[in-house]
Backbone as a chain_set.jsonl record, in Angstrom:
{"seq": "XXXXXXXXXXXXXXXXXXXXXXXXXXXXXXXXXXXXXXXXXXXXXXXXXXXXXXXXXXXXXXXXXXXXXXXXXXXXXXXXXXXXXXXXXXXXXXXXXXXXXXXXXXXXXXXXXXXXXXXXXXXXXXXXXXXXXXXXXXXXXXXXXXXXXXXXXXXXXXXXXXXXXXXXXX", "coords": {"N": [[91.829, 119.649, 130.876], [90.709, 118.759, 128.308], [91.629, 116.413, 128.143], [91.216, 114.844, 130.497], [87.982, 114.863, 130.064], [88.288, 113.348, 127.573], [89.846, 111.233, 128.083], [87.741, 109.645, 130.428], [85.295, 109.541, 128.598], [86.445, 107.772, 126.662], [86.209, 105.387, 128.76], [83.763, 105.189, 129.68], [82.685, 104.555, 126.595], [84.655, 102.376, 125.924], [83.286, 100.374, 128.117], [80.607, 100.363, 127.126], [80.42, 100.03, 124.624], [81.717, 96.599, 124.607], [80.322, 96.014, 126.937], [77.852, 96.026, 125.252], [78.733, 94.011, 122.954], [78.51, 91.806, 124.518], [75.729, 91.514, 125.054], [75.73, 91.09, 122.608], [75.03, 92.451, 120.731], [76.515, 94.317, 118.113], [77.671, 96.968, 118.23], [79.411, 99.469, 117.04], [81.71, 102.054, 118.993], [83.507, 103.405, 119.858], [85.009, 104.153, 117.128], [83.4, 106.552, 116.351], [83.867, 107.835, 118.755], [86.647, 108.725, 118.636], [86.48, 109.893, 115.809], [85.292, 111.758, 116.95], [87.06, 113.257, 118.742], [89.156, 113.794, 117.056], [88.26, 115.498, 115.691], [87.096, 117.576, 116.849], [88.894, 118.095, 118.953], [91.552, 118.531, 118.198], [94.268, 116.715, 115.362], [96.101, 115.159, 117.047], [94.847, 114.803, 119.786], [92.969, 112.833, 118.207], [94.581, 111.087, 117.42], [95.658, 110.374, 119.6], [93.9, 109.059, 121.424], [94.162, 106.635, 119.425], [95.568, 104.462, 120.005], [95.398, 103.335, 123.283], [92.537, 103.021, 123.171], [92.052, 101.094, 120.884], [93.49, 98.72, 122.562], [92.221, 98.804, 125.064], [89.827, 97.572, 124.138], [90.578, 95.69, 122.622], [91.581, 93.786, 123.952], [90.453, 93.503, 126.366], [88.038, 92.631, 125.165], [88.634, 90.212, 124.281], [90.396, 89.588, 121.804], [93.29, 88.776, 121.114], [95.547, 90.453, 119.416], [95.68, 93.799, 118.647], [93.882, 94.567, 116.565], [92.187, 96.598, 116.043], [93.561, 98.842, 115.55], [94.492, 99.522, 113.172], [91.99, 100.014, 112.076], [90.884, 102.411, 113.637], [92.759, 104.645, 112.676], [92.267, 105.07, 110.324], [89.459, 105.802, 110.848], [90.568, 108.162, 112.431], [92.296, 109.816, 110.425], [90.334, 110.073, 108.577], [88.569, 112.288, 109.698], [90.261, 114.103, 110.241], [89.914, 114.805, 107.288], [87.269, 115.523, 107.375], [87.158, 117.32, 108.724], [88.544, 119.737, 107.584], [87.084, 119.873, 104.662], [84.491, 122.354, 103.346], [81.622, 122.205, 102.99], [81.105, 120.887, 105.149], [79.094, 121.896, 107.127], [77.208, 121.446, 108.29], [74.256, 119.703, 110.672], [72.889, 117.502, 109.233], [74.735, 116.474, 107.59], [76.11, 114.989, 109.009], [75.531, 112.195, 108.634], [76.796, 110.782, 106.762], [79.522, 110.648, 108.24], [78.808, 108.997, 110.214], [77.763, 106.735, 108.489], [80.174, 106.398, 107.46], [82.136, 105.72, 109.425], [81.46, 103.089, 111.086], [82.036, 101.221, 108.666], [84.802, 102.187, 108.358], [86.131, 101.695, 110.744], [85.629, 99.521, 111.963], [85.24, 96.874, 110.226], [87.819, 96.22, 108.763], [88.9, 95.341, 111.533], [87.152, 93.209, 112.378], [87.65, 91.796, 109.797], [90.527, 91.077, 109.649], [90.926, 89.825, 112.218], [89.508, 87.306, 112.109], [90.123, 86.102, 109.664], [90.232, 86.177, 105.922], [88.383, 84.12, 104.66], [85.915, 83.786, 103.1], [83.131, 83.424, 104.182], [83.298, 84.545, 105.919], [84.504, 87.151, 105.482], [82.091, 88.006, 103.766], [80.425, 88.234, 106.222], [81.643, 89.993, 107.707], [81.385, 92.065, 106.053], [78.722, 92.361, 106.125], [77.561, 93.14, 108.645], [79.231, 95.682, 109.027], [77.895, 96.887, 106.907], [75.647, 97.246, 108.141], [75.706, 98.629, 110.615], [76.54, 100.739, 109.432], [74.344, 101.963, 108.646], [72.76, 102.115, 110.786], [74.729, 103.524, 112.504], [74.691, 106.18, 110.985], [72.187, 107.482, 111.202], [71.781, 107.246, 114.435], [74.965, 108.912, 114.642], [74.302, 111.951, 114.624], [73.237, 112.303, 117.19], [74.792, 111.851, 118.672], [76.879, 113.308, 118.71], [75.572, 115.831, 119.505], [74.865, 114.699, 122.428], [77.656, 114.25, 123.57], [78.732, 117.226, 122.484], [77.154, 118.314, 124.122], [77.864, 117.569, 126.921], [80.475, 118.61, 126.752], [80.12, 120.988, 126.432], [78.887, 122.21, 129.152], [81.561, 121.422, 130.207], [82.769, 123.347, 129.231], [84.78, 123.297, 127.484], [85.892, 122.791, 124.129], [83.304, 122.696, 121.213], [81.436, 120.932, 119.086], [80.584, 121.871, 117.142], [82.165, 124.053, 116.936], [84.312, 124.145, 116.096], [84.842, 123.911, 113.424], [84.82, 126.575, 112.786], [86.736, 127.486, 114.257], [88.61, 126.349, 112.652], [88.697, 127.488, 110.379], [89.218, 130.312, 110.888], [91.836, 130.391, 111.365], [93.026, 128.933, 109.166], [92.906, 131.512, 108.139]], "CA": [[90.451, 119.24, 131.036], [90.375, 118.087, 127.917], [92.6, 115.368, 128.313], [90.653, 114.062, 131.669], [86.916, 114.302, 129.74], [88.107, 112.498, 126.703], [89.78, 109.623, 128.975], [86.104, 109.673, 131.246], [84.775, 109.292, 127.436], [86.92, 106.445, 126.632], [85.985, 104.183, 129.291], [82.756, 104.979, 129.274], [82.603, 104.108, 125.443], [84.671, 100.87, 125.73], [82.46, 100.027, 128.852], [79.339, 100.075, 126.62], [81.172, 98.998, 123.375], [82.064, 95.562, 125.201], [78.637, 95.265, 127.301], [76.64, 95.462, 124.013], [78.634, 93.332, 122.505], [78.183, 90.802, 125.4], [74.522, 90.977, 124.467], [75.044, 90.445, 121.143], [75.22, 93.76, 120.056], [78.162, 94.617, 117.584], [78.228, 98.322, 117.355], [80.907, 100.587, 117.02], [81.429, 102.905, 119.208], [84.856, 104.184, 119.637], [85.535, 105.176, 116.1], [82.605, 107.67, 116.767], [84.708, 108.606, 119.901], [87.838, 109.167, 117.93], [86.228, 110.83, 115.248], [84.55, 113.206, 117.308], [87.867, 114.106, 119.254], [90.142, 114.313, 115.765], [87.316, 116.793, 114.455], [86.67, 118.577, 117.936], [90.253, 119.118, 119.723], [92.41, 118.036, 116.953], [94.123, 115.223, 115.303], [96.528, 114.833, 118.394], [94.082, 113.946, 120.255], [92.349, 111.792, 117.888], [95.26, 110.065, 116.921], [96.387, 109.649, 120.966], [93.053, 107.979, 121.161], [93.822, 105.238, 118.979], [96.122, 103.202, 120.766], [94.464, 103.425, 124.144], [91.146, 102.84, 122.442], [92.747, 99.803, 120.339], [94.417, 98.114, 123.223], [91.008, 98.409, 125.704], [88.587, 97.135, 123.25], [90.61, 94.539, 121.906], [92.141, 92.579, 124.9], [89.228, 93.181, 127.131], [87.016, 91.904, 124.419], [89.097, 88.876, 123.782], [90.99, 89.512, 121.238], [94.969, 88.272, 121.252], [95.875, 91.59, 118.958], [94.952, 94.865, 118.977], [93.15, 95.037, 115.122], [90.995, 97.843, 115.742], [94.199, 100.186, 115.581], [94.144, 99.614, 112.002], [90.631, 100.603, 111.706], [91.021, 103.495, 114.377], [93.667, 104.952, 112.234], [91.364, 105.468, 109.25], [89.195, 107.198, 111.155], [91.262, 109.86, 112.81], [92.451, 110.55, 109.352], [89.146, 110.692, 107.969], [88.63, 113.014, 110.684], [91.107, 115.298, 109.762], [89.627, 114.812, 105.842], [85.898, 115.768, 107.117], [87.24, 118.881, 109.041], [88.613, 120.718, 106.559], [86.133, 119.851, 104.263], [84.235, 123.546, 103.104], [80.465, 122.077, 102.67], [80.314, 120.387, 106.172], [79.15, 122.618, 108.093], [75.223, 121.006, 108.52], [74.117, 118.721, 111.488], [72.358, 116.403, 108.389], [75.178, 115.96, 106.352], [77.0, 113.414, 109.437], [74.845, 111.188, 108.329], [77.972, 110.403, 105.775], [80.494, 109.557, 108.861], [77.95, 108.408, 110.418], [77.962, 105.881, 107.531], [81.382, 105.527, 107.584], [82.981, 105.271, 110.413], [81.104, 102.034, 111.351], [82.486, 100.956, 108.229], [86.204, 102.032, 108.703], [86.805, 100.843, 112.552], [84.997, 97.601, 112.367], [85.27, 96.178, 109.528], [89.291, 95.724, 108.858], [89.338, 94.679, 112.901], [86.786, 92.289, 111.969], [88.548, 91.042, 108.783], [91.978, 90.892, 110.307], [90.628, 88.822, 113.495], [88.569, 86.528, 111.391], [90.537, 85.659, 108.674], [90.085, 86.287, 104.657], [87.608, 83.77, 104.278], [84.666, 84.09, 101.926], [81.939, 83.403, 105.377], [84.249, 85.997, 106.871], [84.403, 88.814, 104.486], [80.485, 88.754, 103.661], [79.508, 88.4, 107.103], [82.139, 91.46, 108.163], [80.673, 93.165, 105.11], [76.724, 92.442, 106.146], [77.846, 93.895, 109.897], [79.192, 96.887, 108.596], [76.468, 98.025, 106.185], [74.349, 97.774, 109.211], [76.603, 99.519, 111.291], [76.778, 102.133, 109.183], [72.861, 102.542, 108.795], [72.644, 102.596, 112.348], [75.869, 104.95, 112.645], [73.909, 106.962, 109.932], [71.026, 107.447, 112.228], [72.455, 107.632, 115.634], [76.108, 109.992, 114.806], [74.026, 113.406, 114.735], [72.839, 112.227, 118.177], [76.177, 111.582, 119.433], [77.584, 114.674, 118.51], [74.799, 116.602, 119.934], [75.326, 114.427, 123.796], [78.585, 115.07, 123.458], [78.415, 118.644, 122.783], [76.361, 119.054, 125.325], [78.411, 117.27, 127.865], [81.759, 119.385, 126.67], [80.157, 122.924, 126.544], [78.948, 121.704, 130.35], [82.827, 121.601, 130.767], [83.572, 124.807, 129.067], [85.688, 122.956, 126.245], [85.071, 123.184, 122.655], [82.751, 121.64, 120.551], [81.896, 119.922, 117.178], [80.266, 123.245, 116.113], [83.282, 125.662, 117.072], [85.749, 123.471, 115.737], [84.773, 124.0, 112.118], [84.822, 127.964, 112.691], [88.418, 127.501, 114.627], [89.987, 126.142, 111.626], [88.022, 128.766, 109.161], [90.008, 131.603, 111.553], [93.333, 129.611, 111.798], [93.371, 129.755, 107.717], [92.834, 133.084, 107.44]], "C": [[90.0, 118.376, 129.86], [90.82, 116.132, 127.348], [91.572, 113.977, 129.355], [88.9, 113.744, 130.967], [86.879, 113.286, 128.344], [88.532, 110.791, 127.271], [88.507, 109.264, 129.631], [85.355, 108.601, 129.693], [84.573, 108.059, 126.723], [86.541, 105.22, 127.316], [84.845, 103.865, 129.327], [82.472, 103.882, 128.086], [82.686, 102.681, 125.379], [84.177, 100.033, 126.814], [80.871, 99.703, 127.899], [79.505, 99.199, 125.29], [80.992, 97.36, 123.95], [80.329, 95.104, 125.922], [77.603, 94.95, 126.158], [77.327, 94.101, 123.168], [78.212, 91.712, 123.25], [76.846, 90.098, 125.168], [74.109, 90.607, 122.882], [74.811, 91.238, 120.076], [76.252, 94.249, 119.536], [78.685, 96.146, 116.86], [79.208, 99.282, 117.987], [81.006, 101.762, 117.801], [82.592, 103.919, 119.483], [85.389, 104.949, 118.352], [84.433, 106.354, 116.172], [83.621, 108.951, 117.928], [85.783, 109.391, 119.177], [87.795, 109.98, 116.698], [86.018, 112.164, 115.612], [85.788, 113.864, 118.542], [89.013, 114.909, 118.507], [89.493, 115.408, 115.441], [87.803, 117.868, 115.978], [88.059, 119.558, 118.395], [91.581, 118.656, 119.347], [93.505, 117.1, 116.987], [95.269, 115.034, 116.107], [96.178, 114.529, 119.32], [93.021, 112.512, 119.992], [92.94, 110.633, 117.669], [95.653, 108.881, 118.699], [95.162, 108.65, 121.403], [93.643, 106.507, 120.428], [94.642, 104.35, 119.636], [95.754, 102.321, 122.186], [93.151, 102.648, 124.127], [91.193, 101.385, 122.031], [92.739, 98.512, 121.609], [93.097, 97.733, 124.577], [90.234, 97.566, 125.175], [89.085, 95.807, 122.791], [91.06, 93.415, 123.076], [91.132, 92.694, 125.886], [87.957, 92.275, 126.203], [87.35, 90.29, 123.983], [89.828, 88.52, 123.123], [92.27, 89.096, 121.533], [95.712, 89.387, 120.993], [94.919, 92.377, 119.509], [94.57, 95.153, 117.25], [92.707, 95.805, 114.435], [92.043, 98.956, 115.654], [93.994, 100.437, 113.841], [92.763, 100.93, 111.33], [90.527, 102.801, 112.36], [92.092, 104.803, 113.64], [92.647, 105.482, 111.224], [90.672, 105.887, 109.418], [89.183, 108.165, 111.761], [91.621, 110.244, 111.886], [90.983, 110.988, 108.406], [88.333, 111.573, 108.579], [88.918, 114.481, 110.508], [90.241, 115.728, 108.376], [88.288, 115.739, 106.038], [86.362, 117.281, 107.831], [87.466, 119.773, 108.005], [88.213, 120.455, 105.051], [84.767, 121.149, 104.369], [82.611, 122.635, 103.573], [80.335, 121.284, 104.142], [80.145, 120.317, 107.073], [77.235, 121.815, 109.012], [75.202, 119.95, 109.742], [73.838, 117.422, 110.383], [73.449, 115.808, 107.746], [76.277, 114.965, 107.381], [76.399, 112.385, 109.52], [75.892, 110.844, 107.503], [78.608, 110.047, 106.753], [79.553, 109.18, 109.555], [77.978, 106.833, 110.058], [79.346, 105.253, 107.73], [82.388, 105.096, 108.501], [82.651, 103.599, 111.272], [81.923, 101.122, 110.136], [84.343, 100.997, 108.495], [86.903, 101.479, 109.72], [86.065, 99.682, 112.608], [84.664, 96.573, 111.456], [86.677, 96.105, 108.981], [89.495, 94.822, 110.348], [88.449, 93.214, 112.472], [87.57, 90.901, 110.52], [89.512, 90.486, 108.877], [91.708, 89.804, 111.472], [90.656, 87.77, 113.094], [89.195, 85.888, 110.426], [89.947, 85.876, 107.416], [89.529, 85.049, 104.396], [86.326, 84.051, 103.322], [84.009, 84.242, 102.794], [82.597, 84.686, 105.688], [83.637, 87.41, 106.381], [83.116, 89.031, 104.359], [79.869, 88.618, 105.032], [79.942, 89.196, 107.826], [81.346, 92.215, 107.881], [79.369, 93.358, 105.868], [76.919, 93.465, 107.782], [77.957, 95.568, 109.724], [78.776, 97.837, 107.674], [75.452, 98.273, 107.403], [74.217, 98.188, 110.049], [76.456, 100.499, 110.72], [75.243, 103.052, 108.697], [72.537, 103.001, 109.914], [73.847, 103.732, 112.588], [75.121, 106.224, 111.645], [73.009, 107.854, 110.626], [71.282, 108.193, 113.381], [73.508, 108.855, 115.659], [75.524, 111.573, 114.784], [73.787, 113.062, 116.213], [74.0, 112.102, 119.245], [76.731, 112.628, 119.401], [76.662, 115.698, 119.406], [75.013, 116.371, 121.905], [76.618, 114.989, 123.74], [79.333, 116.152, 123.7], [77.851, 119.265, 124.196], [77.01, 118.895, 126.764], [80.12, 118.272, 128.162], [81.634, 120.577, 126.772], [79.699, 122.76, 128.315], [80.515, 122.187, 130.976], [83.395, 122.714, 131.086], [84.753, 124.669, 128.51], [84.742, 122.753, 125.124], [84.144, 122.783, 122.054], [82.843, 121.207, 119.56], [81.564, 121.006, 116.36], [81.351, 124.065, 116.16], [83.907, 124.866, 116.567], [85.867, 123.937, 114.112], [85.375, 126.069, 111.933], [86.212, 128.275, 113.377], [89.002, 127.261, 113.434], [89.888, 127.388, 110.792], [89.198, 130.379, 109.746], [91.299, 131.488, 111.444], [93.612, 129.575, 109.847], [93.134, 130.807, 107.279], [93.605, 133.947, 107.211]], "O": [[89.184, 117.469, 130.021], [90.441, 115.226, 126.605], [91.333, 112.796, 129.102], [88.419, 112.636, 131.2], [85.9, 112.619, 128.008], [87.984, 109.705, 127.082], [88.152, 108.185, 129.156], [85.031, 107.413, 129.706], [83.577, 107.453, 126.325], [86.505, 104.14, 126.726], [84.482, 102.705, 129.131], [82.143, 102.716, 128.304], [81.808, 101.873, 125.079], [84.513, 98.855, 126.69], [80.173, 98.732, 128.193], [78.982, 98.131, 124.971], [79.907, 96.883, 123.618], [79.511, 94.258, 125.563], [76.802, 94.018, 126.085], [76.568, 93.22, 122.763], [77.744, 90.742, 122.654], [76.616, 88.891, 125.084], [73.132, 90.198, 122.255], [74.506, 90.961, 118.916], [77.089, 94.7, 120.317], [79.383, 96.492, 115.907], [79.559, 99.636, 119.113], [80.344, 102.69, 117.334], [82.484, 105.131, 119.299], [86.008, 106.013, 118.376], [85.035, 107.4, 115.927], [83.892, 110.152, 117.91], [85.762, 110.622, 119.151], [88.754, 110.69, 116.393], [86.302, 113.235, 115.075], [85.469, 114.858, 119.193], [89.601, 115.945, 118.817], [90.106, 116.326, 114.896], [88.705, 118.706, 115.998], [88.321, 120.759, 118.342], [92.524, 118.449, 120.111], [93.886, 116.606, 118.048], [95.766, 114.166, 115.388], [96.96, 113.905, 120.038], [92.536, 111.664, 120.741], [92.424, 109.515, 117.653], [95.803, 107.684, 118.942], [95.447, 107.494, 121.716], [93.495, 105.417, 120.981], [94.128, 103.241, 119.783], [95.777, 101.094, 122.286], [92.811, 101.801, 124.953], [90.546, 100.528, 122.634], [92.027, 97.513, 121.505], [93.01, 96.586, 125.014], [89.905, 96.637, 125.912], [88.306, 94.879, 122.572], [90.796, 92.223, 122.919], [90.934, 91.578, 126.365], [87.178, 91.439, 126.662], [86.586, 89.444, 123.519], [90.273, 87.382, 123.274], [92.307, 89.063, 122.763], [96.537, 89.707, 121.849], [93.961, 92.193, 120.261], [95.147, 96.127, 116.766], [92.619, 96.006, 113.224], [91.568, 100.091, 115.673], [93.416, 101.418, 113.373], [92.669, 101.952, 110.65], [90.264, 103.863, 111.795], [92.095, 105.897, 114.204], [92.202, 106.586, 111.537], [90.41, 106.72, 108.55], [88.274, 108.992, 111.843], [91.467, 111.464, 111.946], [90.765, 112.011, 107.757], [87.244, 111.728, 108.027], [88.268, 115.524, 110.571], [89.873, 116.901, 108.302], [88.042, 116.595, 105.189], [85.852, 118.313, 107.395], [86.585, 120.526, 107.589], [89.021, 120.824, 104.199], [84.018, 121.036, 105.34], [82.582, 122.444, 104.789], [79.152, 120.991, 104.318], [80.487, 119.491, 107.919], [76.592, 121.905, 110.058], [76.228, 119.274, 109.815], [74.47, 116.384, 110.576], [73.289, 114.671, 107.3], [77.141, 114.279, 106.836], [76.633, 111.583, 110.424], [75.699, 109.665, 107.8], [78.634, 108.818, 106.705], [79.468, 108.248, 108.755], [78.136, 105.911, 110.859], [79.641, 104.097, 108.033], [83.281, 104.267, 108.321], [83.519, 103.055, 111.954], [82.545, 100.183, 110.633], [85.011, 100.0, 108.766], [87.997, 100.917, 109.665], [86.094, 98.959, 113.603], [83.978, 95.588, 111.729], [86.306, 95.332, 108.099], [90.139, 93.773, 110.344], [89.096, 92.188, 112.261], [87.815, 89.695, 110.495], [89.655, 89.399, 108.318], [92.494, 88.857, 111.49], [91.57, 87.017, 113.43], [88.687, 84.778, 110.272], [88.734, 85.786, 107.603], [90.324, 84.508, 103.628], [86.321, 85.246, 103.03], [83.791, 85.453, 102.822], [82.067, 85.792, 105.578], [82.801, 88.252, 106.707], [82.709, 90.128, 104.741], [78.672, 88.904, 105.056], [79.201, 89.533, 108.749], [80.66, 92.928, 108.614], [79.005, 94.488, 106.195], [76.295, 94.524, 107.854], [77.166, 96.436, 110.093], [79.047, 99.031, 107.546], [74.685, 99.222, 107.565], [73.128, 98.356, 110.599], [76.178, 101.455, 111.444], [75.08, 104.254, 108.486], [72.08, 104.128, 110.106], [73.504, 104.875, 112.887], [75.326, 107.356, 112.083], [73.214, 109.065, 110.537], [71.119, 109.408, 113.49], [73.266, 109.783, 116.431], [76.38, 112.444, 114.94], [74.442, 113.943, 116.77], [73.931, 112.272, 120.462], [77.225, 112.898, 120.496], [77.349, 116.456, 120.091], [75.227, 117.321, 122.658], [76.727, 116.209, 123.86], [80.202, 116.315, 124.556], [78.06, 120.228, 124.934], [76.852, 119.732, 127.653], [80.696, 118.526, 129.219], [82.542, 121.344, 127.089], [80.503, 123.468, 128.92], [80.701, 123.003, 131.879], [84.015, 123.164, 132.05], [85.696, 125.434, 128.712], [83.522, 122.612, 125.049], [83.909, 121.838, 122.808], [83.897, 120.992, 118.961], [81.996, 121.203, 115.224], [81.425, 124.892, 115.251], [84.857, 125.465, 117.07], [86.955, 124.288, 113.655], [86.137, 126.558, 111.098], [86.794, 129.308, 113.046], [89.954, 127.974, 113.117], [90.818, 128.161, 110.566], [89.74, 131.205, 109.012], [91.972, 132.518, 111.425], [94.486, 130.312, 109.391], [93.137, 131.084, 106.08], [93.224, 134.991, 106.682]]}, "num_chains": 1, "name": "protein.A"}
């Protein structure tokens, strides 16, 4: 089941990913995805995400490569990093990936596409500070749909996951 609602998840995602950007809209929304399946139903699923994830987003969007694996990569491991992580247990404190995951998945894909230019790099950079204000903002809200859509299922969530590992090192 949880195999079939994180694919559902996926297309969704890079269905809206891709339409916003159509309008012009350049936010991130898969490394959210992939975060929140590395944390939730662990990093075997977050990682099987990234290629999938990668490979939609980038050749439907236009791309030639797939860039965003790069990015996608950094945050299923930072994934792993924020789970077993003692202090973050709070809804407030994913305001930090929040922050960064807009930063980690879309700004290397961007860089890498784009080329190491000077225009390039500060107008990646200016994207993904404002990505990650808005990811800042928005990622408690995502976690919370989410949640709500997976306990619906009667698979885990973002809250039990922290208290699975806490049992699993004991």
């Amino acid at each position: 089941m949880r195999f079939t609602y994180l694919f559902v998840m996926l297309i969704i995602f890079v269905i809206l990913q891709i339409s916003l950007r159509a309008i012009g809209i350049n936010f991130p929304l898969l490394p959210l995805l992939i975060f929140y399946a590395a944390y939730t139903y662990g990093p075997w699923f977050g990682f099987g995400l990234v290629l999938p994830a990668a490979f939609l987003l980038d050749f439907n969007g236009g791309w030639t490569h797939p860039w965003s694996i790069f990015g996608f990569i950094a945050v299923a491991c930072f994934a792993i990093f924020w789970l077993h992580r003692i202090e973050s247990d709070s809804l407030l404190l994913l305001a930090i990936p929040g922050f960064t995951l807009p930063v980690l998945g879309d700004f290397p894909q961007n860089l890498l596409a784009g080329g190491f230019t000077v225009s390039n790099i500060l107008n990646s950079g200016a994207d993904a500070l404002a990505n990650g204000v808005l990811g800042a903002i928005l990622f408690p809200f995502w976690i919370i749909i989410l949640d709500f859509f997976g306990k619906k299922l009667g698979l885990c969530t973002y809250s039990e996951a922290k208290e699975r590992v806490k049992k699993e090192n004991l």
